[in-house]
Amino acid sequence: GDSVTQMEGPVTLSEEAFLTINCTYTATGYPSLFWYVQYPGEGLQLLLKATKADDKGSNKGFEATYRKETTSFHLEKGSVQVSDSAVYFCALSDHEDDKIIFGKGTRLHILP
Amino acid sequence: SAVISQKPSRDICQRGTSLTIQCQVDSQVTMMFWYRQQPGQSLTLIATANQGSEATYESGFVIDKFPISRPNLTFSTLTVSNMSPEDSSIYLCSVVVSGGGDTQYFGPGTRLTVL
């Protein structure tokens, strides 16, 4: 079945460092891909999404490109801030029933 | 997107009791879901809340333990029945907005602690 694999955390970086969180997926069709963020004590917020190959989702300085050839959707940010400290979830939707499959989440901790 | 509210935001309950969580959306949605997030874990889908009919449960979840109602397009409830400490989790509802493709938007969650 469909699945999402993302790098394990926690990831600890200094402020202004470059961030990459790896995400790969397995799907039989052409899923939509998402990154969600969960700040401490809060629910999930949609960070960005891409619906087809080569699409780039972007929001709040974060970017991710839908790479069909490598089945990947890595999250990147050029200069992280302390306020980016959160748990990041990679996810896919296979369009059949609108269900979302989540990765296990990556906890990001940014040091001032 | 959609504005989603959940009540209560958190609760502490005694073993053997039940808690009903409400989810209200400010716009009409096509799909509503309920998830559980155990401490430090990812999200697990409990069920799809179907308007006017019985919810569709995922493997490992049953109606007797997690009865769900969805009387209209914008409101749903999840009850956690006969609670035990293992039910301590964050419970989240999510929606797919009409015309919004397959993107799910999440409520703020209900943090449940069972003693």
mmCIF file of C-alpha atoms in Angstrom, chain B residues 15-81:
data_model
loop_
_atom_site.group_PDB
_atom_site.id
_atom_site.type_symbol
_atom_site.label_atom_id
_atom_site.label_comp_id
_atom_site.label_asym_id
_atom_site.label_seq_id
_atom_site.Cartn_x
_atom_site.Cartn_y
_atom_site.Cartn_z
ATOM 1 C CA ARG B 15 -11.197 5.718 33.831
ATOM 2 C CA GLY B 16 -14.490 4.173 32.722
ATOM 3 C CA THR B 17 -16.180 7.429 31.763
ATOM 4 C CA SER B 18 -16.956 8.794 28.294
ATOM 5 C CA LEU B 19 -16.157 12.084 26.605
ATOM 6 C CA THR B 20 -17.801 13.627 23.557
ATOM 7 C CA ILE B 21 -15.710 15.917 21.377
ATOM 8 C CA GLN B 22 -17.362 18.381 19.029
ATOM 9 C CA CYS B 23 -16.047 19.630 15.707
ATOM 10 C CA GLN B 24 -17.616 22.652 14.006
ATOM 11 C CA VAL B 25 -16.659 24.067 10.607
ATOM 12 C CA ASP B 26 -17.511 27.501 9.273
ATOM 13 C CA SER B 27 -18.216 26.327 5.730
ATOM 14 C CA GLN B 28 -19.655 23.350 3.943
ATOM 15 C CA VAL B 29 -17.273 20.495 3.526
ATOM 16 C CA THR B 30 -17.343 17.297 1.540
ATOM 17 C CA MET B 31 -15.460 15.060 3.942
ATOM 18 C CA MET B 32 -14.845 15.003 7.682
ATOM 19 C CA PHE B 33 -12.378 12.763 9.457
ATOM 20 C CA TRP B 34 -11.339 11.974 13.010
ATOM 21 C CA TYR B 35 -7.732 11.221 13.936
ATOM 22 C CA ARG B 36 -5.897 10.183 17.062
ATOM 23 C CA GLN B 37 -2.367 11.312 17.861
ATOM 24 C CA GLN B 38 -0.820 9.414 20.720
ATOM 25 C CA PRO B 39 1.989 11.126 22.643
ATOM 26 C CA GLY B 40 5.017 11.689 20.441
ATOM 27 C CA GLN B 41 3.448 9.821 17.533
ATOM 28 C CA SER B 42 2.060 10.561 14.112
ATOM 29 C CA LEU B 43 -1.632 10.736 13.287
ATOM 30 C CA THR B 44 -3.795 7.657 12.965
ATOM 31 C CA LEU B 45 -7.110 7.844 11.146
ATOM 32 C CA ILE B 46 -9.991 6.626 13.318
ATOM 33 C CA ALA B 47 -12.873 7.021 10.890
ATOM 34 C CA THR B 48 -14.553 8.997 8.150
ATOM 35 C CA ALA B 49 -17.639 10.795 9.444
ATOM 36 C CA ASN B 50 -20.454 10.373 6.928
ATOM 37 C CA GLN B 51 -23.335 12.789 6.901
ATOM 38 C CA GLY B 52 -26.571 11.133 7.925
ATOM 39 C CA SER B 53 -25.178 7.626 8.042
ATOM 40 C CA GLU B 54 -22.825 5.467 10.028
ATOM 41 C CA ALA B 55 -19.163 6.402 10.056
ATOM 42 C CA THR B 56 -16.610 4.315 8.197
ATOM 43 C CA TYR B 57 -14.040 2.975 10.658
ATOM 44 C CA GLU B 58 -10.432 2.070 10.024
ATOM 45 C CA SER B 59 -8.957 -1.224 11.058
ATOM 46 C CA GLY B 60 -8.549 -1.389 14.815
ATOM 47 C CA PHE B 61 -11.308 1.092 15.613
ATOM 48 C CA VAL B 62 -14.912 0.133 16.365
ATOM 49 C CA ILE B 63 -18.159 2.002 16.711
ATOM 50 C CA ASP B 64 -18.819 0.830 20.258
ATOM 51 C CA LYS B 65 -15.597 2.460 21.442
ATOM 52 C CA PHE B 66 -15.647 5.546 19.192
ATOM 53 C CA PRO B 67 -19.223 6.387 18.189
ATOM 54 C CA ILE B 68 -19.351 9.220 15.686
ATOM 55 C CA SER B 69 -22.207 11.406 14.550
ATOM 56 C CA ARG B 70 -22.447 13.851 11.674
ATOM 57 C CA PRO B 71 -25.932 15.295 11.534
ATOM 58 C CA ASN B 72 -25.123 17.932 8.904
ATOM 59 C CA LEU B 73 -22.378 19.164 6.588
ATOM 60 C CA THR B 74 -20.590 21.330 9.157
ATOM 61 C CA PHE B 75 -20.731 19.472 12.480
ATOM 62 C CA SER B 76 -19.532 16.165 13.872
ATOM 63 C CA THR B 77 -18.958 14.552 17.241
ATOM 64 C CA LEU B 78 -16.610 11.827 18.376
ATOM 65 C CA THR B 79 -17.231 10.016 21.657
ATOM 66 C CA VAL B 80 -14.465 8.147 23.419
ATOM 67 C CA SER B 81 -16.295 5.517 25.465
#
